[in-house]
PDB file of C-alpha atoms in Angstrom:
ATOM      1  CA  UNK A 284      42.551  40.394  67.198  1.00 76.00           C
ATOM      2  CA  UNK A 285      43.157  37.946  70.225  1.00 83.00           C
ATOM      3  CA  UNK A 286      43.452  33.922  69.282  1.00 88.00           C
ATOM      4  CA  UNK A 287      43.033  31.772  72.495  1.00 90.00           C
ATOM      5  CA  UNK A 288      45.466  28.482  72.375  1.00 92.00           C
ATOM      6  CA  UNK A 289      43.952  25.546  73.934  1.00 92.00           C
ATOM      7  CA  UNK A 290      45.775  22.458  74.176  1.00 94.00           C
ATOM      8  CA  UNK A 291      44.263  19.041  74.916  1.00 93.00           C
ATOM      9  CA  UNK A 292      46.286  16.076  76.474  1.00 93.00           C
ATOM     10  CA  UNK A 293      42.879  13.522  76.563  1.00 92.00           C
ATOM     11  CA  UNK A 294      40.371  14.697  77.839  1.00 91.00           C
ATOM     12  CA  UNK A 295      42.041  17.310  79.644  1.00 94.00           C
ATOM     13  CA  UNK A 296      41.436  20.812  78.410  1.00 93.00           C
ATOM     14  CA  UNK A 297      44.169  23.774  79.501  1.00 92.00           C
ATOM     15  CA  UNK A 298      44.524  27.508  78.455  1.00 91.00           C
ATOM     16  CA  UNK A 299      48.106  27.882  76.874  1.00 86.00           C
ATOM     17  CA  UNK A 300      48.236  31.624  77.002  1.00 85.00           C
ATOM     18  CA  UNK A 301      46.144  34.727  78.532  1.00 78.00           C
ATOM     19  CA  UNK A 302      44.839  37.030  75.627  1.00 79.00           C
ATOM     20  CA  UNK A 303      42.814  40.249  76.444  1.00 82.00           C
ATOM     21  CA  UNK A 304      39.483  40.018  75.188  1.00 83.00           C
ATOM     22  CA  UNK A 305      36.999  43.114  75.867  1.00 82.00           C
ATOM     23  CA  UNK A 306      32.819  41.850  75.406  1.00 81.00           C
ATOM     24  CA  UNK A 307      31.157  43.592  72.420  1.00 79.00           C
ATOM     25  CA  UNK A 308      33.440  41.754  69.831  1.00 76.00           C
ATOM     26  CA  UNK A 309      31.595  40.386  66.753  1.00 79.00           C
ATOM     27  CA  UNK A 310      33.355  38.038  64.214  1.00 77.00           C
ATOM     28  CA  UNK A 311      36.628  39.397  65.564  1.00 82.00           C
ATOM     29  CA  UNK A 312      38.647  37.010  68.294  1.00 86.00           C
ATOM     30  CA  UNK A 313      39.474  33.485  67.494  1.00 89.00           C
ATOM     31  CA  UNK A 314      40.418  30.088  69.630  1.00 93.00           C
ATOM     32  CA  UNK A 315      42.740  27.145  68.408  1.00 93.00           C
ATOM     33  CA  UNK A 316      42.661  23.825  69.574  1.00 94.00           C
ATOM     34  CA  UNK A 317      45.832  21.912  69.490  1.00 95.00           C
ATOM     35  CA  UNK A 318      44.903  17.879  70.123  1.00 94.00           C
ATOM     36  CA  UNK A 319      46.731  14.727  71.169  1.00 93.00           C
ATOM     37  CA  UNK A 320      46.242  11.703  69.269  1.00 92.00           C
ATOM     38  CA  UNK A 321      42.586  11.150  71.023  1.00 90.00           C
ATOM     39  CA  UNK A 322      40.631  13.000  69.143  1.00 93.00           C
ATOM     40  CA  UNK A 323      42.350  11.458  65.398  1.00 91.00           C
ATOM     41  CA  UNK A 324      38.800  10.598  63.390  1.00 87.00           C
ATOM     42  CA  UNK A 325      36.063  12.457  65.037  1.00 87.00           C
ATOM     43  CA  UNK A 326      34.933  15.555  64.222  1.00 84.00           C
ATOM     44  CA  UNK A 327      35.574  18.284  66.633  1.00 88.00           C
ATOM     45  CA  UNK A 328      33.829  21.553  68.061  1.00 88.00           C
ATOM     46  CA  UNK A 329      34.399  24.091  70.075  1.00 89.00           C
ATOM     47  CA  UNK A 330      31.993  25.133  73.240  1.00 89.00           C
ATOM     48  CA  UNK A 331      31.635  28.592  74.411  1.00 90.00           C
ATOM     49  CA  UNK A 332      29.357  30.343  77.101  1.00 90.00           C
ATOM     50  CA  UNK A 333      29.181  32.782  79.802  1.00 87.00           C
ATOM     51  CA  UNK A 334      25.486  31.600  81.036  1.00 85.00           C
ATOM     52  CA  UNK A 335      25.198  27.866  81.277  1.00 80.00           C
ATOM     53  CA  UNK A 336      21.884  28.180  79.815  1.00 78.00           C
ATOM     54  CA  UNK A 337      23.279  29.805  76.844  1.00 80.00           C
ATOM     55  CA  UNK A 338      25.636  27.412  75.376  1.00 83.00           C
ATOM     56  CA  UNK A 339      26.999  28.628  72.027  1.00 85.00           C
ATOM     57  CA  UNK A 340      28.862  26.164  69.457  1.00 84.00           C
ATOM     58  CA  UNK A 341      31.633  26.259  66.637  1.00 84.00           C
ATOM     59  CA  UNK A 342      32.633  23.825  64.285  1.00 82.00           C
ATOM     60  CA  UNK A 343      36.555  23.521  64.011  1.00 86.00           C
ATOM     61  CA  UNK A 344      38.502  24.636  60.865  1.00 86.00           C
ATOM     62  CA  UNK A 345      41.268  21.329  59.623  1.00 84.00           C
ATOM     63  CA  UNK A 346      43.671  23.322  61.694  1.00 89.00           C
ATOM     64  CA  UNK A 347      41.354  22.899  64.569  1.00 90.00           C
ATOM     65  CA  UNK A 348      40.668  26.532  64.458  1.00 91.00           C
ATOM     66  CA  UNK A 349      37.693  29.105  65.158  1.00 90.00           C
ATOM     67  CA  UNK A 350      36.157  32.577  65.609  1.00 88.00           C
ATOM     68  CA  UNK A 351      34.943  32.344  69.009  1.00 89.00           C
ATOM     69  CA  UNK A 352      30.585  33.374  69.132  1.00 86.00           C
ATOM     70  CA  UNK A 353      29.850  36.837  69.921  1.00 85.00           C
ATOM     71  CA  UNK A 354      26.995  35.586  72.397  1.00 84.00           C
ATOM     72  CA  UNK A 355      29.732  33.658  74.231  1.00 85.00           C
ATOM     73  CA  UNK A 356      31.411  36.942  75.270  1.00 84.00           C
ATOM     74  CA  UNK A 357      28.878  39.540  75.087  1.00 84.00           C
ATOM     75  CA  UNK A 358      29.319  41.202  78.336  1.00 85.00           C
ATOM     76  CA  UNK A 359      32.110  41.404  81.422  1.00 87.00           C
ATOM     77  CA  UNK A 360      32.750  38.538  83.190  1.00 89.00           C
ATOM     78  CA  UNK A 361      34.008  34.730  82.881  1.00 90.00           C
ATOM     79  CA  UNK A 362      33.890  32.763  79.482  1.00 90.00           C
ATOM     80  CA  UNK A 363      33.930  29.258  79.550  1.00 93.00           C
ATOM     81  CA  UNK A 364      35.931  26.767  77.363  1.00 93.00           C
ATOM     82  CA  UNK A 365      35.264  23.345  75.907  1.00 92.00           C
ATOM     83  CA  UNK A 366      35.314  21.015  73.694  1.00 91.00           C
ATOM     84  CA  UNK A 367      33.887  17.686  71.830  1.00 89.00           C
ATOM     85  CA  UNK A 368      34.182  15.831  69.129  1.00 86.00           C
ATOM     86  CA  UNK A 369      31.979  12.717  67.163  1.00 82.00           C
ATOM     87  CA  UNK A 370      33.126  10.097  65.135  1.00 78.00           C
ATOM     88  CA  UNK A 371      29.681   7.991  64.416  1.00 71.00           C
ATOM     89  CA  UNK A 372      27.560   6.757  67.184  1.00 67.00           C
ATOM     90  CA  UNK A 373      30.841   7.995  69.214  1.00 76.00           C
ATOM     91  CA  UNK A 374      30.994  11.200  71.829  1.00 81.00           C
ATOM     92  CA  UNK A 375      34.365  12.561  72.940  1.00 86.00           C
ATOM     93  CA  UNK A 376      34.338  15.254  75.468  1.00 88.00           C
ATOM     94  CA  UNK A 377      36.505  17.887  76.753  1.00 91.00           C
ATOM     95  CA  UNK A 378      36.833  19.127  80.983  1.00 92.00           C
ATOM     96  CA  UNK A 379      36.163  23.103  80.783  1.00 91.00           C
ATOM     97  CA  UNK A 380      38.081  25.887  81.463  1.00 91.00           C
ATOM     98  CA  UNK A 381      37.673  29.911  81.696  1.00 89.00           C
ATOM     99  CA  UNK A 382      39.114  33.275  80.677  1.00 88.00           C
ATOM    100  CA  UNK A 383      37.741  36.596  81.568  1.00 88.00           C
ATOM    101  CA  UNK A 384      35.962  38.910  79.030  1.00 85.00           C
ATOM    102  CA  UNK A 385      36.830  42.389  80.365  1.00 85.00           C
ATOM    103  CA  UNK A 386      34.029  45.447  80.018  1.00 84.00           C
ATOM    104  CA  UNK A 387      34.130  46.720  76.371  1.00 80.00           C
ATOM    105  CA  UNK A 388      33.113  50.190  74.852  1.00 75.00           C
ATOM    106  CA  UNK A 389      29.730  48.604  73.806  1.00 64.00           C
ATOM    107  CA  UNK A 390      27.368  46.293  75.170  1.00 58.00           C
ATOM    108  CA  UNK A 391      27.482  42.771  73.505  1.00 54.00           C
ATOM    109  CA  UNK A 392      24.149  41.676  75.424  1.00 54.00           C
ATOM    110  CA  UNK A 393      21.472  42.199  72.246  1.00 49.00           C
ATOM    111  CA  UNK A 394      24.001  40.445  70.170  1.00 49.00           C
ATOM    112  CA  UNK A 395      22.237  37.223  68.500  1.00 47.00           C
ATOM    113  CA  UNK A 396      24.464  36.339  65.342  1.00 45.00           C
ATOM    114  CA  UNK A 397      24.530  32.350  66.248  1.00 47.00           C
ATOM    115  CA  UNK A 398      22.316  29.192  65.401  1.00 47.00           C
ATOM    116  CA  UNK A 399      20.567  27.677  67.888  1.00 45.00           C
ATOM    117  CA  UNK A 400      21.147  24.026  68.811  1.00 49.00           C
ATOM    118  CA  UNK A 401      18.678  22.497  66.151  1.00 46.00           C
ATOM    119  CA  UNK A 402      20.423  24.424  63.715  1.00 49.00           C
ATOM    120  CA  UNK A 403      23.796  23.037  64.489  1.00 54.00           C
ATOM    121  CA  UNK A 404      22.789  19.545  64.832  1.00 54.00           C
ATOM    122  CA  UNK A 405      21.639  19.543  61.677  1.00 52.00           C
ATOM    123  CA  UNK A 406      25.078  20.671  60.527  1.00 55.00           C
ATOM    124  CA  UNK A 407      27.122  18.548  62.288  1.00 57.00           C
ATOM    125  CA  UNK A 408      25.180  15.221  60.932  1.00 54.00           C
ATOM    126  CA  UNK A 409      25.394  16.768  57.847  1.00 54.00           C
ATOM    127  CA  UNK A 410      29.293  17.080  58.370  1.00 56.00           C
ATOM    128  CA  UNK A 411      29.383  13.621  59.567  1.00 57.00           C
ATOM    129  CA  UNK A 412      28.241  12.514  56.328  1.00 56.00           C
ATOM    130  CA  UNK A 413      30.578  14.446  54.283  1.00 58.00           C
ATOM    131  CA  UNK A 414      33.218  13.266  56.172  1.00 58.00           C
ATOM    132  CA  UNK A 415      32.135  10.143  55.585  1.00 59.00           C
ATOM    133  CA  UNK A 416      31.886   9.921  52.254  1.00 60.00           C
ATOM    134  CA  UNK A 417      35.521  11.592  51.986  1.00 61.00           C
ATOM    135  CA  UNK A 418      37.003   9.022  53.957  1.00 63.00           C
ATOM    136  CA  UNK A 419      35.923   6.155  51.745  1.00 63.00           C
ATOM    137  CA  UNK A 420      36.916   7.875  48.360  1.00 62.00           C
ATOM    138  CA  UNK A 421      40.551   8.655  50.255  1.00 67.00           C
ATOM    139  CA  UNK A 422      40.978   4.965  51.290  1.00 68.00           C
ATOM    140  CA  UNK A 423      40.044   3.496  47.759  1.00 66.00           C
ATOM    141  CA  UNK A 424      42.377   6.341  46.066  1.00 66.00           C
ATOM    142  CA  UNK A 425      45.304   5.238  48.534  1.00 69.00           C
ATOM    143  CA  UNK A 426      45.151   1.930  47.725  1.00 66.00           C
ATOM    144  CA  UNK A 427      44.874   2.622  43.782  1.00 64.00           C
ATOM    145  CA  UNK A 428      48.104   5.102  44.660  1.00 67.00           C
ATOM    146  CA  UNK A 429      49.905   1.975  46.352  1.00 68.00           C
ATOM    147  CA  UNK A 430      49.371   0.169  43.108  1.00 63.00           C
ATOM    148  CA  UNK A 431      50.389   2.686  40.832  1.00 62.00           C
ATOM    149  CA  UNK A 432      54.072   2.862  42.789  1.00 67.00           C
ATOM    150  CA  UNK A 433      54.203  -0.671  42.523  1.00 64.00           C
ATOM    151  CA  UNK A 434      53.837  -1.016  38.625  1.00 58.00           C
ATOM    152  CA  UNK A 435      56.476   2.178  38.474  1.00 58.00           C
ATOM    153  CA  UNK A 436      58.009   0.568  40.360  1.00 61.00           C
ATOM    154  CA  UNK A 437      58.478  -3.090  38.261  1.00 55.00           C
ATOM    155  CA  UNK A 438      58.619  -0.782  34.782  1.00 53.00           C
ATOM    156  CA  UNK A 439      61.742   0.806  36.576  1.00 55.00           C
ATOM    157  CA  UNK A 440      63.776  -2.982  36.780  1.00 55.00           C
ATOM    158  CA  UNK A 441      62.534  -4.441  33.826  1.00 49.00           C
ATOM    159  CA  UNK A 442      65.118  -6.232  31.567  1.00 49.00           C
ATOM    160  CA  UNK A 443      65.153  -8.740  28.883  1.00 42.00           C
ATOM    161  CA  UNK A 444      65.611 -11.954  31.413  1.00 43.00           C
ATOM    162  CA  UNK A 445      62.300 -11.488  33.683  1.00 49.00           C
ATOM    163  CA  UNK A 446      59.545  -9.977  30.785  1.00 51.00           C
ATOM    164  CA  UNK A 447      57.421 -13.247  31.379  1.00 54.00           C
ATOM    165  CA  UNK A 448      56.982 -12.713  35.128  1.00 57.00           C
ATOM    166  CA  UNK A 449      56.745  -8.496  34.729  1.00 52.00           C
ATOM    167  CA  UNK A 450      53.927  -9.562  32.444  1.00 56.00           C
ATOM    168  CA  UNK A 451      51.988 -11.957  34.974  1.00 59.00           C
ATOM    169  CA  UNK A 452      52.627  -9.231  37.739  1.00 59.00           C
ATOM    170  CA  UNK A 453      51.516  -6.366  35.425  1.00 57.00           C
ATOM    171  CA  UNK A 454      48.469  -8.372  34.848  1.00 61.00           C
ATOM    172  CA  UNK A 455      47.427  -8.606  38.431  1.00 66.00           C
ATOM    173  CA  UNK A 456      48.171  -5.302  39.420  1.00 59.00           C
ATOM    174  CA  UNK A 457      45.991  -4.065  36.004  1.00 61.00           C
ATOM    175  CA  UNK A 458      43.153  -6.406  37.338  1.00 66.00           C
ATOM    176  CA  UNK A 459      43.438  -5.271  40.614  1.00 65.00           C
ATOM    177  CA  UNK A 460      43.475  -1.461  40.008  1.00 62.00           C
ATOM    178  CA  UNK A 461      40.320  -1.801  37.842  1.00 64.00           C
ATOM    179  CA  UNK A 462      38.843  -3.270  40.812  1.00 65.00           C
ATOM    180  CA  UNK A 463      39.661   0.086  42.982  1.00 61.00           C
ATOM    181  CA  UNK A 464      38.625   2.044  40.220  1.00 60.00           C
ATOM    182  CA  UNK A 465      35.084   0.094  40.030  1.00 64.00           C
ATOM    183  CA  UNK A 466      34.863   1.000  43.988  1.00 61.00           C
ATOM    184  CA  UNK A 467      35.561   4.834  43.861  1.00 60.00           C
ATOM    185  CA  UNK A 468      32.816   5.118  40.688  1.00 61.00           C
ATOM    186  CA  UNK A 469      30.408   3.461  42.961  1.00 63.00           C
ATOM    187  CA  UNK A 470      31.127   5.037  45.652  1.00 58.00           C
ATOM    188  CA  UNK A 471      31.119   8.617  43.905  1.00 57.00           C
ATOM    189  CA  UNK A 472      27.731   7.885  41.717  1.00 62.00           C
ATOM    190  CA  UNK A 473      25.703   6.058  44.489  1.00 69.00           C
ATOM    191  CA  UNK A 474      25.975   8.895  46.772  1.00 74.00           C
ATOM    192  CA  UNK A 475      26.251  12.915  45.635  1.00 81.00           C
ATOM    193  CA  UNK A 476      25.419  16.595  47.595  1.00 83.00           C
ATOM    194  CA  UNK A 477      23.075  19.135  45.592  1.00 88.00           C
ATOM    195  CA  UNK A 478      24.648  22.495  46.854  1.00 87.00           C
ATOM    196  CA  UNK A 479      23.387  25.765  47.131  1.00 89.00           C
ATOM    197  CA  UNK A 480      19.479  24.646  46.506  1.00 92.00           C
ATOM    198  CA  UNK A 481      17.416  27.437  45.692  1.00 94.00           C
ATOM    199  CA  UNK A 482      13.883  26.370  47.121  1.00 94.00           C
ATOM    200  CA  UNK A 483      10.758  27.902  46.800  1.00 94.00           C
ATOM    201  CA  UNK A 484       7.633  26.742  47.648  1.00 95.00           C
ATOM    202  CA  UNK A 485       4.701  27.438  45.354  1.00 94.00           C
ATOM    203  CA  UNK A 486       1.391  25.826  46.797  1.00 93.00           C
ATOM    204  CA  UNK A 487       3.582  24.022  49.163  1.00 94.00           C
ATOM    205  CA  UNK A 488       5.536  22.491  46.548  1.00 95.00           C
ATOM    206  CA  UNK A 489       9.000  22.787  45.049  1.00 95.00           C
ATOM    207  CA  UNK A 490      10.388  20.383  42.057  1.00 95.00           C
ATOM    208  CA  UNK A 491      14.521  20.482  42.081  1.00 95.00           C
ATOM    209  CA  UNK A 492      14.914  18.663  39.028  1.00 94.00           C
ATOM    210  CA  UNK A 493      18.491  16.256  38.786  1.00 91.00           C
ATOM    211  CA  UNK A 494      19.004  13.607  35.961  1.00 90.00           C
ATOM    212  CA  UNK A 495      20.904  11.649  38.618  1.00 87.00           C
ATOM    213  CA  UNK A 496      18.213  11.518  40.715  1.00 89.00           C
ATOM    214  CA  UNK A 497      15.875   7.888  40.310  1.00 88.00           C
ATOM    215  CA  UNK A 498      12.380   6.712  41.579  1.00 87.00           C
ATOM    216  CA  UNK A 499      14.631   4.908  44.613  1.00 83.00           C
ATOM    217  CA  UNK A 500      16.776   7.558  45.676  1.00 86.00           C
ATOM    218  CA  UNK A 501      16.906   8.719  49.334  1.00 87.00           C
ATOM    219  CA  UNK A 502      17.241  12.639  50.024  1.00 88.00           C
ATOM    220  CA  UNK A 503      17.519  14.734  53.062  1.00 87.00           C
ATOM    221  CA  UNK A 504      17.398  18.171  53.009  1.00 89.00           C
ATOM    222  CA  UNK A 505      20.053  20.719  54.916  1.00 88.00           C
ATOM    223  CA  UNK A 506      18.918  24.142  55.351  1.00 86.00           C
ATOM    224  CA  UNK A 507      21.769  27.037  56.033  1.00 83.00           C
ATOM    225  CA  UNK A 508      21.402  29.246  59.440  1.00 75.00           C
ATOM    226  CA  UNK A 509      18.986  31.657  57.481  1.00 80.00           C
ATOM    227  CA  UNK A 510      16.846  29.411  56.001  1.00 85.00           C
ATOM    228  CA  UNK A 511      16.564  27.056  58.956  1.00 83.00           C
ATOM    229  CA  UNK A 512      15.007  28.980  61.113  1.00 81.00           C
ATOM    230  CA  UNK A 513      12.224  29.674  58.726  1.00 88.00           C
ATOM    231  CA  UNK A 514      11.993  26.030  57.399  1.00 86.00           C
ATOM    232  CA  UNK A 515      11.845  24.821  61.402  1.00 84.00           C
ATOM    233  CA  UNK A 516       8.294  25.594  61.832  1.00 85.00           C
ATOM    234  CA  UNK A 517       6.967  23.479  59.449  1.00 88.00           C
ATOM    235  CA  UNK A 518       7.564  19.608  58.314  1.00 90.00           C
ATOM    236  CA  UNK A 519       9.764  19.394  55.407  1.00 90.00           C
ATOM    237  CA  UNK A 520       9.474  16.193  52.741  1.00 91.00           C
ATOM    238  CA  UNK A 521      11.417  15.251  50.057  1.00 92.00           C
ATOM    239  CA  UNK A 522      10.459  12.852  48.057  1.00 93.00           C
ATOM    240  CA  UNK A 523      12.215  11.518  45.108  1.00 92.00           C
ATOM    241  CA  UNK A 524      11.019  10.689  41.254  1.00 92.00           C
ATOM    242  CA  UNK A 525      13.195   9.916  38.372  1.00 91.00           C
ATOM    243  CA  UNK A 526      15.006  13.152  37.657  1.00 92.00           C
ATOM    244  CA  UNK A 527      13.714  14.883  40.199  1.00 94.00           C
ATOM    245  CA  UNK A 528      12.753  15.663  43.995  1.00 94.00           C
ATOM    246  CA  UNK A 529       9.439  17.250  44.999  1.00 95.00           C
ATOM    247  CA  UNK A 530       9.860  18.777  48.120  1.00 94.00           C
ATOM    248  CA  UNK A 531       6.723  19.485  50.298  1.00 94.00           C
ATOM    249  CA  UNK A 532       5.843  21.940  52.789  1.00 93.00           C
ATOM    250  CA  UNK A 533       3.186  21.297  55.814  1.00 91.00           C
ATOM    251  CA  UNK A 534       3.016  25.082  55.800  1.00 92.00           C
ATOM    252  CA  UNK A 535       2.756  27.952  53.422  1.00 93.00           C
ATOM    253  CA  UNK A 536       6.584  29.448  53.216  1.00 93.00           C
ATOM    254  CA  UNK A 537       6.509  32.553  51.084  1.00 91.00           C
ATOM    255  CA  UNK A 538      10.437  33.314  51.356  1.00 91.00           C
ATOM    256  CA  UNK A 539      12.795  31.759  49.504  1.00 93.00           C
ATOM    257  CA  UNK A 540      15.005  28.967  51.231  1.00 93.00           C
ATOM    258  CA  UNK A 541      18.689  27.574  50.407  1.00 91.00           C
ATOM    259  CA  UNK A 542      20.129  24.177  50.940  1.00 90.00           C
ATOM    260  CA  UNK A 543      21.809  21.296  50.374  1.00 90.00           C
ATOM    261  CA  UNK A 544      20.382  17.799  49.226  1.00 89.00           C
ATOM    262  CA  UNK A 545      22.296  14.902  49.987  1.00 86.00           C
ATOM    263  CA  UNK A 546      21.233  12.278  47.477  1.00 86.00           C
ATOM    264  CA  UNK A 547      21.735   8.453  48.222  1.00 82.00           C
ATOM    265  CA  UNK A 548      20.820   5.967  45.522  1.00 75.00           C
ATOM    266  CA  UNK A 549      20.344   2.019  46.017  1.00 64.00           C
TER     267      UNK A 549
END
C-alpha cells in the first residue's frame, strides 16, 4: 500500500515524497494532508483526477487522511492533486499538483466505485451541520469544564477564616454552571440526527415514526451513496407531524432506501 504526503503551507499544495502507484488499484492507496494553521475550522477534502472532466472527491479523516478514488487512477498516466476545505458560506482552496500512475496488471478504466458530485454535496452540507452542532456542544462543555476547575479549585483552599466569601463564590459559580447546563440541553434536544433510516415507500409514502419529533419540526433527509442515486430521480418531501415524519415520493420507488434525518425543532 502507497500513502501520498501532501503538505500545505496556505494555499500552496506540494508532494512530500514519490510513492509508486500502478492504475487498477481499488480501495488500496491512500493520501495525507498535513495543513498549516489556514485551514483550522473548515472542513477539508481531498481532489483527485486524471481527466479534468472527471473530477473525483474524498472527504478527509481528523488526521486529514484518505484512500485516494479508484477512478482518479484508473489507467497510466498523470494524477492530479488538490485540495479544499469549507467552513460556512466560506471556500478555501488548494494550487494542484501531480504524480504519475504507472501501467498496472489490470485495466482500472470500467472502474466506477465513487459518488458523483450531487452525491457528495449532499454529504458535505450534511457534514457541515454535524460539525456544527459539535462545535456548539464542545464550547458550552468547555466553559462548564472551566467552572468545574474553578470550584475544585476554591474547595482545595478553603479554611475556617474565608467560609462566608467561598459560600458567595460557590453560589455564583453553582448559578452560573446551571446556566451552561440549560444551554447544552437546548442545544442537544432542539436539534438531533435519525441514523440509519430504513425507508420504504408504499404508495409513495413512508411514516418514520419519533416521539421527539413535533407538528413544527424541520427535517431534511440524507440519502447514503446507494440510496442516492435511486432517490435522485424523483422529489423527496418530508414533512413533519407530532411523533412522526411522512416522507413522500413524486415517483414510485420500489427498493428500499437508507438515510439519515436531521431533525430541527423551534
Amino acid at each position: 500500500m502507497a500513502q501520498i504526503e501532501v503538505l500545505l503551507e496556505g494555499q500552496l499544495l506540494s508532494v512530500g515524497n514519490q510513492e509508486i502507484i500502478s492504475s487498477g488499484d481499488i480501495s488500496y492507496d491512500t493520501c495525507r494532508f498535513f495543513f498549516d494553521d489556514t485551514w483550522d475550522g473548515f472542513t477539508k477534502t481531498g481532489v483527485f483526477y486524471q481527466d479534468r472532466k472527471d473530477v473525483q472527491y474524498a472527504v478527509l479523516e481528523a488526521d486529514g487522511s484518505c484512500m485516494i478514488p479508484a477512478r482518479a487512477m484508473a489507467r497510466e498516466g498523470n494524477m492530479y492533486i488538490g485540495v479544499f476545505g469549507v467552513s460556512g458560506s466560506k471556500v478555501v482552496t488548494s494550487t494542484v499538483e501531480r504524480i504519475y500512475i504507472r501501467q498496472g496488471a489490470i485495466s482500472g478504466d470500467t472502474v466506477s466505485t465513487e459518488p458523483s458530485d450531487d452525491v457528495f454535496l449532499a454529504i458535505i452540507a450534511q457534514y457541515q451541520r454535524i460539525i456544527e452542532l459539535m462545535r456548539q456542544y464542545e464550547e458550552t462543555a468547555a466553559a462548564f469544564n472551566d467552572r468545574m476547575e474553578e470550584q475544585n479549585g476554591i474547595l482545595g483552599t478553603l479554611n475556617a477564616f474565608d467560609v462566608t466569601e467561598v459560600m458567595q463564590r460557590l453560589d455564583l459559580i453553582e448559578d452560573r454552571m446551571i446556566s451552561y447546563v440549560n444551554v447544552a440541553k437546548e442545544i442537544m434536544e432542539r436539534d438531533f440526527i435519525i441514523r440509519d433510516v430504513p425507508i420504504r415507500f408504499i404508495e409513495r409514502t413512508c411514516r418514520v415514526e419519533d416521539d421527539r419529533i413535533t407538528d413544527g419540526s424541520l427535517c431534511e433527509v440524507f440519502f447514503d451513496e446507494y440510496s442516492y442515486e435511486i432517490a435522485a430521480r424523483a422529489l423527496i418531501l418530508p414533512v413533519s407531524h407530532g411523533g412522526y415524519i411522512e416522507v413522500t415520493s413524486s415517483l414510485d420507488i420500489g427498493e428500499e432506501l437508507n438515510a439519515n434525518i436531521l431533525v430541527r425543532r423551534g
